[in-house]
Each structure stands twice: as C-alpha cells, then as structure tokens.
Backbone as a ProteinNet text record, in pm:
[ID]
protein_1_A
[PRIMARY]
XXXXXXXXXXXXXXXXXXXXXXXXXXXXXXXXXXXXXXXXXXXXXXXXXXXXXXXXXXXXXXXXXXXXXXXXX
[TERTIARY]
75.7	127.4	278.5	346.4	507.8	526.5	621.2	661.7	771.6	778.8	809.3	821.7	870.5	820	857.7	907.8	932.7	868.9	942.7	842.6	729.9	617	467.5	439.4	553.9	517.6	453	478.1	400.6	284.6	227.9	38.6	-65.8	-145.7	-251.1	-357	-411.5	-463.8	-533.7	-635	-681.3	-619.7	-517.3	-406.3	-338.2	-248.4	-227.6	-358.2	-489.6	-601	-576.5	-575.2	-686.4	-571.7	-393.4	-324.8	-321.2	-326.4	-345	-477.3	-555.1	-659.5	-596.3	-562.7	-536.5	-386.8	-269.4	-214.6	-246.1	-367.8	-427	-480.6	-542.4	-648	-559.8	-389.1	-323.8	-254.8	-233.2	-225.3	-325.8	-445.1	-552.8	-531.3	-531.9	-527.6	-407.1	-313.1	-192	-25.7	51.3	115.9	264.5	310.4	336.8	492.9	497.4	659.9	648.2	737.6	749.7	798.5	848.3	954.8	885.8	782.5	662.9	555	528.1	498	498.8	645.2	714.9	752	759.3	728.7	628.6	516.2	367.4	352.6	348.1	339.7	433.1	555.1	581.4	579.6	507.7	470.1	295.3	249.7	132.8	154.5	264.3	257	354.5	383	465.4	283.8	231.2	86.2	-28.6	8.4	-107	-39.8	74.4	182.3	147.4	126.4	74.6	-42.1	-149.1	-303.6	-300.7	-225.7	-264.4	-198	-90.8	-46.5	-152	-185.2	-323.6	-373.8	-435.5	-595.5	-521.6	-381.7	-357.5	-319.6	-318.7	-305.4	-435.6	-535.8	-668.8	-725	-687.6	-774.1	-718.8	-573.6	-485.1	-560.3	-582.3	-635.9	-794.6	-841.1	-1030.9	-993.7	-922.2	-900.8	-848.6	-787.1	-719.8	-825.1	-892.5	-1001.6	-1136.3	-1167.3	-1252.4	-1220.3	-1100.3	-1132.5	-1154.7	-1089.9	-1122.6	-1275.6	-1354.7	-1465.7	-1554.7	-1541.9	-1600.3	-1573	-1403.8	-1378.2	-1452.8	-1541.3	-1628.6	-1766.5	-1796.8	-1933.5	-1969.4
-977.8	-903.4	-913.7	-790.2	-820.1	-843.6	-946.4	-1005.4	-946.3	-803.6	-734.9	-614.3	-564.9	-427.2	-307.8	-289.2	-229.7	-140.7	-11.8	76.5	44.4	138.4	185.7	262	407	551.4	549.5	471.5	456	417.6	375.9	341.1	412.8	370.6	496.3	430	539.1	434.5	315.9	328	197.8	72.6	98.1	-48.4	-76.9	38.7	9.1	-75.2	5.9	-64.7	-222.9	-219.8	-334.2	-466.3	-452.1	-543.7	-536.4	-440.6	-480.2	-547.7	-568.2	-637.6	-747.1	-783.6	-942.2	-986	-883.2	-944.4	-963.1	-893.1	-941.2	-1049.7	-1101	-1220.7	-1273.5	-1277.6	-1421.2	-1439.8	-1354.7	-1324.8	-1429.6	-1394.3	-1429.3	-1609.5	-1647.8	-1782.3	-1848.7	-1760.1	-1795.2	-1882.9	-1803.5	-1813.5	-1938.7	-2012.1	-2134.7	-2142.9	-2028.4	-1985.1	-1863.8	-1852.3	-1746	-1669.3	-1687.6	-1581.8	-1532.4	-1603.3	-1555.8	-1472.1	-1502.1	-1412.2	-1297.3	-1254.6	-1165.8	-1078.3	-1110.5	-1060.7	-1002.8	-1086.8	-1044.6	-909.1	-910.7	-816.4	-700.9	-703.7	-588.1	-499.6	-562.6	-575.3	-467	-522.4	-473.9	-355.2	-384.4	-205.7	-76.5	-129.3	-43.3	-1.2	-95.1	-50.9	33.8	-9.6	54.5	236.7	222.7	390.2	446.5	384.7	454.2	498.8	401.8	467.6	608	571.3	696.7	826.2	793.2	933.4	971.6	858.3	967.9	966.9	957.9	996.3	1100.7	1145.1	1271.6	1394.2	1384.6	1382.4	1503	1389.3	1411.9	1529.2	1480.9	1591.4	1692.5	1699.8	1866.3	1943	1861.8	1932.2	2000.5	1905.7	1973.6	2077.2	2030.8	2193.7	2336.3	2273.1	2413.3	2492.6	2384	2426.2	2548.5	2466.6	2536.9	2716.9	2748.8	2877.8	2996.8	2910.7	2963.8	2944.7	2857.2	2832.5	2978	2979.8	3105.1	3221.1	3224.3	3405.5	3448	3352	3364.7	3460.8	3393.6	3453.7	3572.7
-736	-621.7	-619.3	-572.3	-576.9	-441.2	-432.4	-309	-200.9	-260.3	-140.7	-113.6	-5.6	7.3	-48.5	-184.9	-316.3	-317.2	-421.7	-436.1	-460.1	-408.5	-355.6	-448.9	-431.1	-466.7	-582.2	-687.1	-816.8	-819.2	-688.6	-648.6	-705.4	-727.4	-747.2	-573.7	-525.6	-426	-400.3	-529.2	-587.5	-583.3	-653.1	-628	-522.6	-466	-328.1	-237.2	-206.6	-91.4	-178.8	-282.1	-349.5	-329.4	-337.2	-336.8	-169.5	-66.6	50.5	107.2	46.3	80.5	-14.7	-78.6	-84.2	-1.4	47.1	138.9	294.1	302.2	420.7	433.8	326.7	245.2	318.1	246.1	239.3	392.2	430.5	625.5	679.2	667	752.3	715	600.8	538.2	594.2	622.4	723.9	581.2	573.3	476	569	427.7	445.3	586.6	581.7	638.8	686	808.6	867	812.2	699.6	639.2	502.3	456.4	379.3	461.3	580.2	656.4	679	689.3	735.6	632.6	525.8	362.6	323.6	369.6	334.1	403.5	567.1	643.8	587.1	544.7	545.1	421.1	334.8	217.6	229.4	325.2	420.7	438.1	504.5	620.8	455.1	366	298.1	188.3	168	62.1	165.4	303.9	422.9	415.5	444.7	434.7	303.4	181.6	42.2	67.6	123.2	119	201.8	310.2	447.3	357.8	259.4	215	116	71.7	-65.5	18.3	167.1	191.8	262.6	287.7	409	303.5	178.4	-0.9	5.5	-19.4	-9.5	63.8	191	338.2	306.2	257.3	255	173.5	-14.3	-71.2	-31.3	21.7	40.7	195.4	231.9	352.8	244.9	200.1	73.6	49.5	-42.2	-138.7	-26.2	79.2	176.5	164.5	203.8	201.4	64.2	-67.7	-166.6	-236.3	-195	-229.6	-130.2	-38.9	70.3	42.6	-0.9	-60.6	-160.7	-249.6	-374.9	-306.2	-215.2	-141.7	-113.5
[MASK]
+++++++++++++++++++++++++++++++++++++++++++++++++++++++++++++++++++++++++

C-alpha cells in the first residue's frame, strides 16, 4: 500500500476497493499515531473518490447504452 494520498487515477477499480479495504483493516486495528492515522484516512477518502468515479464511469455508460439497445427494436 502507498502511504499516501498519491495518485489514484492509475486505479483500476479492483485495486483501488481492494487497497481501501485494507486501509480500513488498518483504521479499525487503530494505527500507532495520529499522524499515521491521518495518512491512512486520507489515503481512504482519495481510493473511496477512485471507486465512486468508476462506478459513476459505469452507470453513465449502461444509461448510454439503454437507448441504443431499444432503437434496434
């Protein structure tokens, strides 16, 4: 995991969810310093902002797709 809140944009979403589920891991386990803390978290909220853009990514494309799949009919 990189220890801070560094580019994302190169995520695939896979890796983004998958390294935010282990800085949550290390949240919950409670990290040694506030200032590791405060690292972790924002480290958090920069891999949580990657997922929401592939899944808002996602929703755009399958709304797209909806009306060209129907003009076929």
């Amino acid at each position: 995991m990189t220890s801070d809140a560094g580019d994302v944009s190169s995520l695939t979403f896979e890796q983004a969810r998958d390294e935010l589920v282990q800085v949550v891991a290390q949240l919950e386990q409670g990290a040694p310093t506030l200032e590791q803390s405060l690292t972790l978290w924002t480290r958090g909220e920069a891999l949580a902002a990657r997922c929401e853009e592939w899944l808002l990514g996602a929703k755009r494309r399958l709304e797209e797709a909806r009306p060209a799949e129907g003009a076929g009919s």
